[in-house]
Structures are given as C-alpha cells and as structure tokens.
XYZ file of C-alpha atoms in Angstrom:
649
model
C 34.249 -32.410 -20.883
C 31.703 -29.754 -19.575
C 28.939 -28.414 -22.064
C 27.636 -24.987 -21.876
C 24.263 -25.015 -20.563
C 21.534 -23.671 -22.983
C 19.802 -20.247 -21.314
C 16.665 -20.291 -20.958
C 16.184 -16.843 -21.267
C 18.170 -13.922 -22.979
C 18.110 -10.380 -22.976
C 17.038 -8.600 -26.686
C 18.714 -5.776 -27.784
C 16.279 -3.427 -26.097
C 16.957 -4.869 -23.080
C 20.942 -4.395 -23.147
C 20.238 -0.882 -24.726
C 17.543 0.583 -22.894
C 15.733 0.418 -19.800
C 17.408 1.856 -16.419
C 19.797 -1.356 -16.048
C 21.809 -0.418 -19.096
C 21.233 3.497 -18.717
C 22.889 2.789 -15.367
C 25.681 1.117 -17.396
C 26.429 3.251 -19.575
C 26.758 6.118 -16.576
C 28.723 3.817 -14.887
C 31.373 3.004 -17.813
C 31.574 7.322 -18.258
C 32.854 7.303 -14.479
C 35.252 4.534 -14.975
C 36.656 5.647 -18.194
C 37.098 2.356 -19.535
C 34.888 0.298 -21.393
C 31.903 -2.284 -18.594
C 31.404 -4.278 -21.427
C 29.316 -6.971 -19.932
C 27.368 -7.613 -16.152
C 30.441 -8.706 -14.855
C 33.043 -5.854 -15.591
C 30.184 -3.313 -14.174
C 29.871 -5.728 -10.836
C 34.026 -5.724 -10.588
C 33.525 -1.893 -11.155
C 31.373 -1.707 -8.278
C 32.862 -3.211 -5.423
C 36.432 -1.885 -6.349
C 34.651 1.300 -6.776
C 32.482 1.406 -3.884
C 32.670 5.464 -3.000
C 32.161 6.202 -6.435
C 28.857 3.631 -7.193
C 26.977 4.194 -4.427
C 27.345 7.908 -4.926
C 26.060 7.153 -8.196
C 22.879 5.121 -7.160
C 22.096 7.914 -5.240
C 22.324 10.284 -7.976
C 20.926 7.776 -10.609
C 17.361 6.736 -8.158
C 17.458 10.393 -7.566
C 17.206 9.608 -3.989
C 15.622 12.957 -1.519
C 17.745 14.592 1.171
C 20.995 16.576 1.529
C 23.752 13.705 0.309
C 26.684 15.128 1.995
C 30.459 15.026 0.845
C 31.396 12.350 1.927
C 29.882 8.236 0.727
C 32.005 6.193 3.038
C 33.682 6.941 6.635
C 35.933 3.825 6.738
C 36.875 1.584 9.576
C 39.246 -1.430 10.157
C 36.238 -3.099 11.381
C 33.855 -4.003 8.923
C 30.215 -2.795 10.559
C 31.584 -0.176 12.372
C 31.836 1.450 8.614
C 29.908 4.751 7.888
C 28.151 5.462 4.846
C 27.321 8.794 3.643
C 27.946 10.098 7.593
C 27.384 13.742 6.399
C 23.471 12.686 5.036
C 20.338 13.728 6.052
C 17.211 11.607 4.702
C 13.806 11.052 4.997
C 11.810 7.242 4.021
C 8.687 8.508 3.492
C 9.776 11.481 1.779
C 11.846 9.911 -0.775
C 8.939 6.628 -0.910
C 5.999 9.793 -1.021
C 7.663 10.669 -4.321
C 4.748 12.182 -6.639
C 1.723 14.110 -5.498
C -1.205 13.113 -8.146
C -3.901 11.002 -8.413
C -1.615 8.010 -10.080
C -2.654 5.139 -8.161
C -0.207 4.369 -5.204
C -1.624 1.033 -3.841
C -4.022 -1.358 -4.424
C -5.138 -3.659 -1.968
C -7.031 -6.670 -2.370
C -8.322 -9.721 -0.237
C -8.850 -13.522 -0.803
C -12.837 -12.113 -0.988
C -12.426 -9.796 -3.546
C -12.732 -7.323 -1.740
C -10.311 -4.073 -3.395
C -9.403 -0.651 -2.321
C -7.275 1.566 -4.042
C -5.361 4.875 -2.799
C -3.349 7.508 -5.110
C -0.340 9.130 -4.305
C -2.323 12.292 -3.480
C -4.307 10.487 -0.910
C -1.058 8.349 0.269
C 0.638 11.736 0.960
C -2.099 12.936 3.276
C -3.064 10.190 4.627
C 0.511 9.388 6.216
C 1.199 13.076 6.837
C -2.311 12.433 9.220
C -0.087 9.587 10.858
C 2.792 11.361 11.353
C 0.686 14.694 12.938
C -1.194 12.209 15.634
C 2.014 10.451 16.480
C 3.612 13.317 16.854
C 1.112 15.002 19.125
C 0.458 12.100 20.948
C 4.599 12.554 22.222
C 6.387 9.976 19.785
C 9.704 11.311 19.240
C 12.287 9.584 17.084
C 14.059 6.733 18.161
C 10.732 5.833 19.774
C 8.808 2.205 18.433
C 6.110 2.049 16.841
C 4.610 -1.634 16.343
C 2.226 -2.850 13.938
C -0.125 -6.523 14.170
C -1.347 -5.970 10.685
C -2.432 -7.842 7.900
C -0.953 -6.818 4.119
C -3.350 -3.992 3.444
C -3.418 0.232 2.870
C -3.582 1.336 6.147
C -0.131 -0.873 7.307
C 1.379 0.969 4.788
C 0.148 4.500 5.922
C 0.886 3.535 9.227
C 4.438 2.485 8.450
C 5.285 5.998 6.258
C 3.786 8.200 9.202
C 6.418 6.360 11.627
C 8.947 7.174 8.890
C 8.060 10.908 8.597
C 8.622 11.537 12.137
C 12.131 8.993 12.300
C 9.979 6.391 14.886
C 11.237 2.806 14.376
C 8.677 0.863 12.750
C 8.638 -2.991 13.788
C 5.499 -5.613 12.194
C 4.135 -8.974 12.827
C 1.540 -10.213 10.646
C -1.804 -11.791 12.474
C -1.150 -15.550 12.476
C 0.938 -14.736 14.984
C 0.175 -15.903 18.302
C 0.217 -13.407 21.434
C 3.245 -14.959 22.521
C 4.584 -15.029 19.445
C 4.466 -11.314 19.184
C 5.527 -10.785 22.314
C 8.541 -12.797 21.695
C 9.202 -9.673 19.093
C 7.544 -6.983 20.561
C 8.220 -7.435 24.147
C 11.772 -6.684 23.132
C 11.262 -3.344 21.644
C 8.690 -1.895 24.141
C 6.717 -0.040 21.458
C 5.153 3.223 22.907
C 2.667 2.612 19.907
C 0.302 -0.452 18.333
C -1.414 -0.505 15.133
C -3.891 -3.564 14.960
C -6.499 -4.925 12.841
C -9.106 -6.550 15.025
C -9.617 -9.654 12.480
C -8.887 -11.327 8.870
C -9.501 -13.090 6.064
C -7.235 -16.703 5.242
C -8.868 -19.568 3.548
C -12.909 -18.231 3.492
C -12.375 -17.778 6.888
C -12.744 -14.750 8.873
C -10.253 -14.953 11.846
C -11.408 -12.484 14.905
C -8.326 -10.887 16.967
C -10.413 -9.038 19.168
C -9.201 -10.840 22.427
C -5.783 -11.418 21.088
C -5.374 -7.485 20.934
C -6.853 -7.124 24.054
C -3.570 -9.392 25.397
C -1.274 -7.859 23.694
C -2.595 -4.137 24.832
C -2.262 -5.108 28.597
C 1.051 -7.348 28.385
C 3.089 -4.682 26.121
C 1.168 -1.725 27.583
C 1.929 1.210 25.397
C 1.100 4.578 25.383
C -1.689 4.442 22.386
C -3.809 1.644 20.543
C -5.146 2.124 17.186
C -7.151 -0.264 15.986
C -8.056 -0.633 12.030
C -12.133 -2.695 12.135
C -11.782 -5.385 9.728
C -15.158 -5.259 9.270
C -17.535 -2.285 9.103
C -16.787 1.011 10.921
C -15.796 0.484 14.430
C -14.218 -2.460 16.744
C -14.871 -4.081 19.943
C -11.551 -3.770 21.292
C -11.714 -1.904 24.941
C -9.030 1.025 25.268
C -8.534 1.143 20.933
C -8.785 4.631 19.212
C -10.882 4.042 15.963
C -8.178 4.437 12.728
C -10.685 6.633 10.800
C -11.524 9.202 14.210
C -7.791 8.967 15.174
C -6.797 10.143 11.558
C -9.958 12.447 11.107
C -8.516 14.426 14.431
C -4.957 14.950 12.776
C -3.634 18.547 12.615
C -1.381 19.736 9.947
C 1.347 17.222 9.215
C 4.951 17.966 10.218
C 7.963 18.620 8.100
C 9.775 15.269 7.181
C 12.537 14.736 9.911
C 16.019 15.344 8.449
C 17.804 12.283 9.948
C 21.342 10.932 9.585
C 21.514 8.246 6.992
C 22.335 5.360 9.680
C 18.731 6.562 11.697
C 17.322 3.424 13.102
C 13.972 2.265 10.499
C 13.021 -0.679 10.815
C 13.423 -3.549 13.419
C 12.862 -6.980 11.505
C 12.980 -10.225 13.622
C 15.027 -13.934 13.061
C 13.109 -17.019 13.135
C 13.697 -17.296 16.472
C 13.207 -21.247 16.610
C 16.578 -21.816 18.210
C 16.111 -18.968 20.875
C 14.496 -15.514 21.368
C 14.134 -13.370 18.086
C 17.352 -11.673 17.098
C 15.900 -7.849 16.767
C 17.924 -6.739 13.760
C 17.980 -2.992 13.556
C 17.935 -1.130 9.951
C 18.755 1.885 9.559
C 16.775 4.170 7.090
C 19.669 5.173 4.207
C 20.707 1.625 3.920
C 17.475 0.232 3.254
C 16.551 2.763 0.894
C 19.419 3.095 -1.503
C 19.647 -0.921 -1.173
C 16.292 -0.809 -2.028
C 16.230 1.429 -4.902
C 19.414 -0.025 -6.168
C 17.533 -3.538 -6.952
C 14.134 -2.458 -8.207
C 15.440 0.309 -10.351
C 19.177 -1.344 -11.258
C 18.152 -4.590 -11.126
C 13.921 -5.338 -11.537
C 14.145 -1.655 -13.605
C 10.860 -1.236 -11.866
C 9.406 2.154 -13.488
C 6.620 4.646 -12.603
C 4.429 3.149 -15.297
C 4.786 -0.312 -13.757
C 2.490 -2.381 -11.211
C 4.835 -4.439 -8.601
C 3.461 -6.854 -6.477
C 4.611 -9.399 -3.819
C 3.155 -12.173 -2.114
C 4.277 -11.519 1.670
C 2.769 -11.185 5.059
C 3.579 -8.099 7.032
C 5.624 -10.319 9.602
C 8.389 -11.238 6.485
C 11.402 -8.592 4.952
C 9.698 -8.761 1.494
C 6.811 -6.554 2.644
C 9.488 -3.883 3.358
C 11.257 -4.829 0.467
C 7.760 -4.176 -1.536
C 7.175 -1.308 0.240
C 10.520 0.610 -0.809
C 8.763 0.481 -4.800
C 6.991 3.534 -3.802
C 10.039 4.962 -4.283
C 9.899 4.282 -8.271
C 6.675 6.325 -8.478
C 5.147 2.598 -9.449
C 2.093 0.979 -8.454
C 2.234 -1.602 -5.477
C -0.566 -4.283 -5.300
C -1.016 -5.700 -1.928
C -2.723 -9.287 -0.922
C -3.805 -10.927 1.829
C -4.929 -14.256 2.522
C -4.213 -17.607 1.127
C -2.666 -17.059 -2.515
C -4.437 -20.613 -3.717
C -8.065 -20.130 -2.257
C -10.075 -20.778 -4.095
C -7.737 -22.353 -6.268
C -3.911 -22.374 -7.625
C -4.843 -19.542 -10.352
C -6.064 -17.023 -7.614
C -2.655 -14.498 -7.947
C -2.822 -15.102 -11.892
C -6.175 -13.569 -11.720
C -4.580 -10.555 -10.349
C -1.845 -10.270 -12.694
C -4.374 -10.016 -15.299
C -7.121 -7.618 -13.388
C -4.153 -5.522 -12.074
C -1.707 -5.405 -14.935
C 1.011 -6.327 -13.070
C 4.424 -6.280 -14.541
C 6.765 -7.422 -11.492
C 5.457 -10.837 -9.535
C 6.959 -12.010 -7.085
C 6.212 -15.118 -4.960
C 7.973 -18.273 -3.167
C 9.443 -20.471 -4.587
C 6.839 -23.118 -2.746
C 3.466 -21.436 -4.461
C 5.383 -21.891 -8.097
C 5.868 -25.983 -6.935
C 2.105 -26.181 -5.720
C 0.804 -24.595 -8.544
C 2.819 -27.040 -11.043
C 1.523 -30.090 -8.877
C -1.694 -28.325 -9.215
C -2.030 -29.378 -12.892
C -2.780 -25.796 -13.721
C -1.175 -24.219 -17.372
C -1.662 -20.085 -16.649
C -0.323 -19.750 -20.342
C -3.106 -21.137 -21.284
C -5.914 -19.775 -18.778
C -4.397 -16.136 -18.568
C -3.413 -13.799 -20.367
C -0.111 -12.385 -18.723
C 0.552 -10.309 -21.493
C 1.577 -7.650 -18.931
C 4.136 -10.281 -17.076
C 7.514 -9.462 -18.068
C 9.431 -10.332 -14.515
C 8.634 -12.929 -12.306
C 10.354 -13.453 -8.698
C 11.070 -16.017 -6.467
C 12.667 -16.026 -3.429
C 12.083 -17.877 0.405
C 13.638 -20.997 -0.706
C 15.551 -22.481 -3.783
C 13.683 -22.296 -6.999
C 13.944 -25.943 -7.985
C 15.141 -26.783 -11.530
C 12.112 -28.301 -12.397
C 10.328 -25.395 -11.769
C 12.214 -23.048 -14.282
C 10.961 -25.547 -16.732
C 7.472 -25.498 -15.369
C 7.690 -21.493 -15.779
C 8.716 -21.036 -19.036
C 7.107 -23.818 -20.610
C 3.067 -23.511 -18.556
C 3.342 -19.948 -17.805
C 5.437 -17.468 -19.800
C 7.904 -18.179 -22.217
C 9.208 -14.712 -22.625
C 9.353 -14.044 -18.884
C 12.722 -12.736 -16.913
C 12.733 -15.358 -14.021
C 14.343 -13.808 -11.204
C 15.240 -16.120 -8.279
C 16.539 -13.713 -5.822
C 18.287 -14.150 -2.533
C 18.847 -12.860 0.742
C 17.401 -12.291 3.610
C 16.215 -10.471 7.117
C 19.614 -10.084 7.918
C 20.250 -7.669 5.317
C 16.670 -6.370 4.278
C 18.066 -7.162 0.476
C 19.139 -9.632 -1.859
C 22.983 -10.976 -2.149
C 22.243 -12.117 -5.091
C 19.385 -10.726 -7.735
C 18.198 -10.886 -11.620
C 19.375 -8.923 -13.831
C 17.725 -7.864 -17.691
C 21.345 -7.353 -19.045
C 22.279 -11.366 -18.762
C 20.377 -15.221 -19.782
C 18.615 -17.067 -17.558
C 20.076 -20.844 -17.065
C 18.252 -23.777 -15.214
C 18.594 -23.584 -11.176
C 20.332 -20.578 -11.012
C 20.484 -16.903 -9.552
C 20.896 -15.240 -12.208
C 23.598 -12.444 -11.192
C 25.487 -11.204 -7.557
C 23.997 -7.895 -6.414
C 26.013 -5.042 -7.963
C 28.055 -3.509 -4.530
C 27.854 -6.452 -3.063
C 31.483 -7.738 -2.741
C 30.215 -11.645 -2.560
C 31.920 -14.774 -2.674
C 32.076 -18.423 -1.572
C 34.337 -19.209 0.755
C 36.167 -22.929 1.547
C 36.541 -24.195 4.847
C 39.962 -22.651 4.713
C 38.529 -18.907 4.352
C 39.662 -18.997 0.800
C 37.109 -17.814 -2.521
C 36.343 -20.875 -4.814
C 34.166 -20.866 -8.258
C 32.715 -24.065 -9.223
C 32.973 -25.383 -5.538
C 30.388 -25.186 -2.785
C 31.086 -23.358 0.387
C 29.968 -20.387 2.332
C 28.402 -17.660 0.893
C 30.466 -14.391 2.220
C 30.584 -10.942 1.380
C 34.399 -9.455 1.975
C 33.179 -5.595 1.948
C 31.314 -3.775 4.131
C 27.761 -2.559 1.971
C 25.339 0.191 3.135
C 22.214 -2.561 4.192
C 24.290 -3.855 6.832
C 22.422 -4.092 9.978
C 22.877 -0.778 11.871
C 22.410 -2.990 15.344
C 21.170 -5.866 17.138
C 18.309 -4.027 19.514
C 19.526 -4.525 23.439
C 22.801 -5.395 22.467
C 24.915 -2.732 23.597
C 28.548 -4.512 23.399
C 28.066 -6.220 20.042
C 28.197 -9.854 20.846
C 25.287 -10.825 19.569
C 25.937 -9.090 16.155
C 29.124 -10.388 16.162
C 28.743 -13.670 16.698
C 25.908 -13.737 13.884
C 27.877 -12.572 11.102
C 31.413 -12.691 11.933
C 32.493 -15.615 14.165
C 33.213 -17.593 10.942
C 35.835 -16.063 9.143
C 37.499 -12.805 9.955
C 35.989 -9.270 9.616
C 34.278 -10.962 6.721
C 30.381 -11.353 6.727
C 29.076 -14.636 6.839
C 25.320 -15.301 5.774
C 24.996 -18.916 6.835
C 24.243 -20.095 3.144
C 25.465 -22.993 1.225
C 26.473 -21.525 -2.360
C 28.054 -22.039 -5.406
C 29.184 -19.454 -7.778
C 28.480 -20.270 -11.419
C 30.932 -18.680 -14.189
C 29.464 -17.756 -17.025
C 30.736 -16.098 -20.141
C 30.075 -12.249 -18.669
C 28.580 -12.621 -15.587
C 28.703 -14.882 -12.559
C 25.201 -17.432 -11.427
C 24.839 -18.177 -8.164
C 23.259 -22.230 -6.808
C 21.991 -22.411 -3.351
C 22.698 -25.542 -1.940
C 20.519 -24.786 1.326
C 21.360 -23.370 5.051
C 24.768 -24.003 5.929
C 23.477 -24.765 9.498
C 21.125 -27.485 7.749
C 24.206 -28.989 5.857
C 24.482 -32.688 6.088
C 27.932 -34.250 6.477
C 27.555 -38.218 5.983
C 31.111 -40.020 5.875
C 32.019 -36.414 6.239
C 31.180 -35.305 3.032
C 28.775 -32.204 2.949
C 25.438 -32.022 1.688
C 23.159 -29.317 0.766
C 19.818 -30.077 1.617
C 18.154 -28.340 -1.564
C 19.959 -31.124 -3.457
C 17.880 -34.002 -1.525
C 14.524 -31.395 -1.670
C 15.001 -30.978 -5.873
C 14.731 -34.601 -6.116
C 11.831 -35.729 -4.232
C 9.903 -32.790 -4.940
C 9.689 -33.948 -8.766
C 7.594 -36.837 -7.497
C 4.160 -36.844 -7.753
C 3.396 -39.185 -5.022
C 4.817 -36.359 -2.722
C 3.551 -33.474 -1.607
C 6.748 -31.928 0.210
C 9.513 -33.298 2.730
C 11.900 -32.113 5.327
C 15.616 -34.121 5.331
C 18.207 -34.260 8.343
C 21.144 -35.446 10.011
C 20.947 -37.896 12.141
C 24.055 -38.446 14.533
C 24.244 -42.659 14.199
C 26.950 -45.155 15.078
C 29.175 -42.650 15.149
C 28.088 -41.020 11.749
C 25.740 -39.026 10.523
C 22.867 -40.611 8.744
C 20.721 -39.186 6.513
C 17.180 -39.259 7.479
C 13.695 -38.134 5.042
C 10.669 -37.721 6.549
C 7.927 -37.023 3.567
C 4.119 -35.926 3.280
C 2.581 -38.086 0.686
C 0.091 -36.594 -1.645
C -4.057 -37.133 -1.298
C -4.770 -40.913 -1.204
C -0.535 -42.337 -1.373
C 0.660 -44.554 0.978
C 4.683 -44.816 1.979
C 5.700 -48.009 0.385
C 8.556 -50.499 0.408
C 7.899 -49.681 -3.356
C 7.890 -45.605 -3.029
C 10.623 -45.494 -0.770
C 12.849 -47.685 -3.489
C 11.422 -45.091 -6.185
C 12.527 -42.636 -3.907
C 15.824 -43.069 -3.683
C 16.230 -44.097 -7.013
C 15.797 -40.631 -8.029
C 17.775 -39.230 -5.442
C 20.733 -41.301 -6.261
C 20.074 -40.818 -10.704
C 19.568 -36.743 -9.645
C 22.106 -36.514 -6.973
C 24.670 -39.076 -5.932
C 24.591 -42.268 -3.777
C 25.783 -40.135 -0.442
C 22.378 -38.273 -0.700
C 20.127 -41.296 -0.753
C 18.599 -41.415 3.086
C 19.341 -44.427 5.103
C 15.806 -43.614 6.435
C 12.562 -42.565 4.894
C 9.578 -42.014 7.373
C 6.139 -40.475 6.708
C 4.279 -37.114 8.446
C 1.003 -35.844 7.892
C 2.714 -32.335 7.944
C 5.977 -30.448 8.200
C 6.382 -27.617 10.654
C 7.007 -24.142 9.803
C 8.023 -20.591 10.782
C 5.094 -18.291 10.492
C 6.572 -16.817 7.318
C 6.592 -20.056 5.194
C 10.199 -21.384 5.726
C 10.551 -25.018 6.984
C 12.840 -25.258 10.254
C 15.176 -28.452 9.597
C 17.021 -27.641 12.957
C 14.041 -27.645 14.915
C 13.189 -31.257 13.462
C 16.497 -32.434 13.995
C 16.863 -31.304 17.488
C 13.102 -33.235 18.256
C 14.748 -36.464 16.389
C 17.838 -35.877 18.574
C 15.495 -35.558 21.920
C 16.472 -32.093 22.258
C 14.267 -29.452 23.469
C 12.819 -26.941 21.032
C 13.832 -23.354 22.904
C 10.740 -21.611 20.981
C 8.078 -22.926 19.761
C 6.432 -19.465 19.265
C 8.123 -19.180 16.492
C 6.577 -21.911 14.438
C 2.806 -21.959 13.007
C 2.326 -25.172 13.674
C 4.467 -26.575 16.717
C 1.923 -29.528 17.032
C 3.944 -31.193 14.432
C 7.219 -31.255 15.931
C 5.043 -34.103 17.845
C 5.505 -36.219 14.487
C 8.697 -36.349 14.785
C 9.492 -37.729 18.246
C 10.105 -41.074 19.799
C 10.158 -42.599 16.238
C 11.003 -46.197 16.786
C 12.403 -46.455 13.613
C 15.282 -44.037 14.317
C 16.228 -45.961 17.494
C-alpha cells in the first residue's frame, strides 16, 4: 500500500488567490467557460487549447508588437508549425519595457566590485549599440558574437543586436580559443564583443592574446573590446566600448520582425562531435520566456531576479528575458563560493533578491560545506529559490528547507539548450514534495513515453512532448535539409519530440510532479534492466567521505557492468571499508542492480565548460574510444584518469 508523501511546501491562500499565477487562472477558466479548478485542469486546458492560451500569454505578459490574427499556422509535421505567422516583434523592445530610473541591472564581481544601470540608462545605452552596428553595415540576419563574462555591458551588447534583428551568439571566457571557435567558427560573426580579462577565484585571468586569436582566426568586420580593468585595452585592431558607444548617432527604430526571426544561436555540449548550433527564433523565446517568469516564478516589477550562469549557458538568456517583467536582474561573475560557501547569500541579503536561482551542485557543496544560511542570513526577501543543471537530490530539499528557508517555494526546473525553456517548472498554485519538479510547463504537451511509444505515469521512460510549442528551435545553423534537426529530436518516436531525458511523471491529487532519472543516453542497462544514473548519484552524494562521482556502463562478459569512479573528500582514502559502505547505501537507497561491480577513485571528474559532468565522454575513454572534442570540456586532462585502468581489464 502506497502512502501519500507529506509536501514540503504548500501554497497559502494568497498564493492560490493572488499573484499573476492565479490571475492568469482565473482569465484562463473565463475563456474556457468551465470551471480550472486546480494546476492540472488549467495545464489540460492548455495544450488542448493551444490557439487560444498562447494568444492569451501574449495578451496577459502584455507582450510589444503587432500580434496578428492568426496564433498557429499548422502543419502535419511537427517543427515545420508556425506560430503567430502574421506577427511582427521586437526583443529589446518588449525586454526595454519602462523608461525611468528603476534600476535595470546590477552587476557584481567575486571582488566586490558593483555597478548598477536603470532602465533609462539601459534604453540608451543599447539604442547606442544598435546605432554603431547599424552604421557599421550589420543588417539582420547578420551574427553578432560575444566572449563575455556575466556583466552590464553583455547585456547592452546583446539588446543592441536585438534592436536591429542581428543574431546574437555568446561564449563565456573560460573558454578556450578553440573552444570558441568550435562555436563561433560556425556562425562567421561579422561582429565580436570581448572583455580583455576576468575575475574567478581571486584571480585575475588576462585574455588579451586569446582575443588577439580569435580576431585573426574568425576575422570579422569589427572588434569591440570592453577593458576589464581601467579605461582602455591592449588588444591590437579593438575599438574601445566607451569611444565606440560615445560615437553612436541617434538610435534606430526597433526592427519589426516576423515572430520566427532568428535571435539567438545557443550551442550543445559538443563532447561527442562539433557543437550543434541551435537557432532561436525571437517570438518563441520571448513569450516562452515571459510565460515562466510571469505564469510560473510570477516574477513582478517590484522584484530582484538573479541567476547564477556564465554567458556561455541558456540560463543567462533565460535571465535576461526578466527585463521583460520591468524587474531587477542581478548579475555575477566569478566563483559563487570564493571566498566561501555563503558568498551568493551575501547577495541575496545586500541585493534583496526575491528569485535565486542556482545548480543544483552549489546547493550540495554548500550543505557539505557545514554552512546554516538560516542562521547567518537574513533571507527575509527569499521567497523562490531555483535549481536547475542537474537533479536536485532529495537530500537537498531537506537541506533547503530545514538550513536555509523554511517558507521558501523550491523550484527545481528543467530543460534545456534545446528549447531555451523549461519542460517542466514550479509553480505557487501547488506543494512542494521531496525530489520532485514540482509541475509540467503549462503549453507544454509533455509526457513519458515506454519503449513502445506509449504515455505511462508512475513508470520511467522518455520524456516527450506530443505538440508542437512556440520555443521550438527555429533551425539547426548550416543545416539546410533538416537532418541534423531531425535526427536530434525526432528519430525516436514519430513526429513526436524527444528530449533525451529519463523521467517519471508523478500524480498527484491536482497536478502532475515530474523525477528525473538522468540522460537517457547515460542510462545504464545491467541484466537489461535500465538505470537512471541520478539514482546511483543521490546515494553516494549523501556520503560525507565523498566529494562527488561520475557512474557508467561498462560493456563486460557480455553485459553491462556498472562501474563508479568517486572523488573522495580532503584527507579520505578509498577503502575496502568505504567501498562496502558504499554500496551499502546504494543498495538500502536504491536496489541491488544499482550497486557497481566496480568502484575506482579520481582526483577529479571532467566537465563541460558550463558545469555539467559528461558520463559519455568517460565511458567512451573506459571503452578506449576516442573523445571527438575535447574543446568542449574544461578540464580534458582528466579524461587521462580514466584510461588504461587495470582494474577494468
């Protein structure tokens, strides 16, 4: 007999009653003319309703532009669908939405160093941007690149592109030259924003000669280079940021482009080939956008959002798109523990912040910390916190409510690059319960399928979405017959996207949780039973005597064995003893089949330059397969730890 799990968190009254989640609701429930008397009649509403509720986001976020008649051009084939084809829109316009001195960004550094700008400012600024581009012969369609750390002037940068309809395409600067030439060398930008150095660990990282490099391999038209330090840069062939902008004319109108106008060009991981350029187009990511901070995080002007992301990861555009709520953004670069685990708590309480967000890895390393912000911090402007990057562990909802916040909406959030959004989000109308997403993203038609292509509940499978949604990719850059794009999403099951997650959907009384069981392309399969590699990852993260692990399978005698590899804390040693304590948790947490037949220590784990560990890339070393691009990774020296491991002969 199942028990009902206890939430951890529950909406009040004023939450189901007020707020823009419920004022959404209550809109929504007018259209239908029936009673949406919980999350999940108001989800079912919206993806039976799709013409009708994204016409209404648009109305409700009181999105800028000439709508059209038309929400939805329909095709047989589901990304070859059209929505609003009649639209004209603008990013910047509709992200430039005030004109006062309300503070539009804040921007501060692991130093301490802060600047601020208002929305005034923002407005002219990027209007400056978007007059020099334009003079200087960018048209739209045309790229423009940025090698920028999380700061103001990326974010001017990126709404100038906007206002003009460029293509805007980022890399953050731990990067490597070939790294961004993996991504940029695609796109052929006829511009490049760079920053000639920062700051990461009380370290100030010069990227004078990596510009240099870049500016003769890529070779565009114009290099602007932002000093790091001081007033001018060292960089041979660079226009100084403050002289460029000082030179500006009087900005141009915002260009009135079709709704599908190509934004944004985000990259994959690339570690099992060349990036994937993933082209978004500019109505998609903005009504996706404004549908989950206003419907979802009802993110307000009065509000401070902030996210911990590098300019090279989807979450800085996904941050970015808040400027659309008339809110505050606070910006942050450099290491989010230097000095210490408390550092981003500091800024919740200096800044005020209201909306955190963060990976699920800084919540575990603060916990194994030993810090308690409930009782260092005051947080009493905290009301939603985010995670998002990997799983949020179970252990670390506890660690959440019971050391940091007890009042506090945990939203775990999912998605990805693929989409620019979240499949599945949080939600103030519905509880919070232990391991779970809270709620599947209104519009979003998603389910889990079985290996047969059918929709289970209660089941793990593949997480799917049957209907087509307006953040679908417009195009795969340099892919002109669809292949690529196709085979991404689509080779799996029908006309029906595939994300290449491991799921579960939760049923709840009202609403439906989501579990992420890891990547389905990281899925083990011992005795042919399938494993999600989260599962393996909650367990042995609990332990103190580890500081985090990687787990994959190995093909063996004609099986597939499961194989650990672990970093042990400061000062442990990989025991007979710890490895029996190991997978006595793993087998009391999990089951027998996800004990490893093999446990093997690593001084590190390699990862993607955005955070993410890259299980394939281990497993192909363990396998003695090559590695097609190590460019990708931060640290491809430890792939080395890995190989020719006796043990796994």
């Amino acid at each position: 007999m199942t028990t009902t799990p206890t939430p951890l968190w529950q909406p009040d009254e004023k939450r189901l009653n007020e707020g823009q989640p419920a004022a959404f609701r209550a809109r929504a429930e007018q259209l239908a003319g029936t009673p949406l008397t919980d999350y999940r009649d108001l989800h079912r509403w919206s993806v039976t309703q799709p013409e009708a509720f994204w016409n209404l986001v648009w109305d409700f976020c009181e999105l800028r532009g000439h709508k059209g008649e038309r929400v939805l051009a329909p095709s047989p084939v589901f990304r070859h669908n059209r929505w609003f084809p009649d639209a004209r829109i603008n990013m910047a316009e509709n992200l430039l939405p005030r004109h006062d001195t309300h503070t539009a960004l804040v921007s501060i550094d692991e130093g301490g160093r802060r600047d601020q700008i208002s929305y005034n400012d923002l407005h002219v600024a990027a209007g400056q941007v978007a007059a020099q581009l334009q003079a200087a012969g960018v048209e739209p369609g045309d790229r423009v690149a940025g090698y920028m750390p999380n700061r103001i002037e990326t974010v001017i940068a990126a709404l100038g592109c906007a206002w003009i309809g460029a293509i805007w395409s980022s890399c953050s600067p731990d990067f490597g030259v070939e790294g961004v030439l993996d991504r940029f060398g695609q796109i052929e930008p006829k511009v490049l924003f760079a920053c000639d150095g920062y700051q990461y660990n009380g370290k100030w990282i010069e990227l004078d000669e990596r510009i240099q490099a870049l500016h003769e391999k890529l070779q565009p038209e114009l290099l602007i280079v932002i000093p790091g330090r001081g007033d001018t840069s060292a960089v041979r062939q660079a226009l100084n940021w403050r002289d460029w902008l000082a030179a500006a004319g009087a900005p141009p109108a915002f260009a009135e482009l079709p709704f599908d106008h190509p934004l944004y060009i985000l990259y994959s991981s690339g570690t099992t080939g060349a990036p994937k350029c993933i082209v978004h187009g500019t109505g998609g990511a903005l009504i996706q956008h404004a549908k989950e901070h206003r419907l979802h995080g009802d993110l307000g002007a009065d509000d401070v959002l902030f996210y911990f992301t590098t300019c090279g990861w989807m979450m800085w555009n996904w941050l970015v798109s808040g400027l659309q709520t008339g809110a505050t953004l606070v910006l942050y670069d450099g290491n989010p523990a230097y000095p210490d685990a408390t550092r981003l708590f500091d800024v919740i309480d200096a800044e005020k912040i209201t909306h955190f967000g963060t990976s699920a890895k800084f919540v575990q390393a603060v916990e194994k910390a030993g810090a308690v912000p409930r009782d260092s911090h005051d947080l009493s402007t905290l009301r939603t916190l985010y995670s998002t990057g990997s799983p949020l562990l179970h252990e670390s909802y506890d660690f959440l409510y019971e050391k940091v916040k007890p009042d506090l909406l945990v939203s775990s959030i999912s998605g990805g690059t693929d989409i620019i959004s979240c499949f599945a989000l949080g939600s103030p109308l519905v509880p919070v319960y232990r391991g779970e997403l809270q709620c599947l993203g209104l519009g979003l038609d998603v389910a889990v399928f079985n290996d047969d292509g059918e929709p289970v509940v209660g089941e793990k499978g593949e997480l799917v979405c049957r209907a087509p949604f307006p953040a679908c990719p417009v195009a795969f850059w340099n892919d002109p017959d669809e292949e690529r794009f196709h085979g991404a999403y689509f080779d799996r099951f029908e006309n029906v996207w595939a994300h290449g997650d491991y799921a579960e959907i939760v049923p709840h009384d009202g609403h439906d949780g989501l579990v992420i069981h890891g990547r389905s392309d990281a899925v083990l399969n011992p005795g042919g039973v399938r494993i999600g590699t989260a599962e393996i990852y909650r367990q042995v993260e609990t332990l103190e005597e580890i500081r985090e692990a990687i787990v994959v399978g190995q093909q063996y005698d004609g099986d597939v064995r499961v194989v650990l590899f672990v970093v042990p804390a400061e000062g442990i040693e990989l025991t007979d003893e710890l490895r029996k304590k190991i997978r006595t948790t793993i087998r009391a947490g999990a089951s027998p089949r996800h004990v490893p037949a093999v446990i093997l220590t690593v001084p590190e784990i390699p990862r993607t330059v955005s955070g993410k560990i890259v299980e394939l890339a281990v497993r192909d070393v363990v396998h003695g397969r090559e590695v097609r691009n190590r460019n990708a990774l931060a640290n491809p020296d430890a792939l080395a730890h890995f190989a020719d491991r006796p043990e796994l002969a």
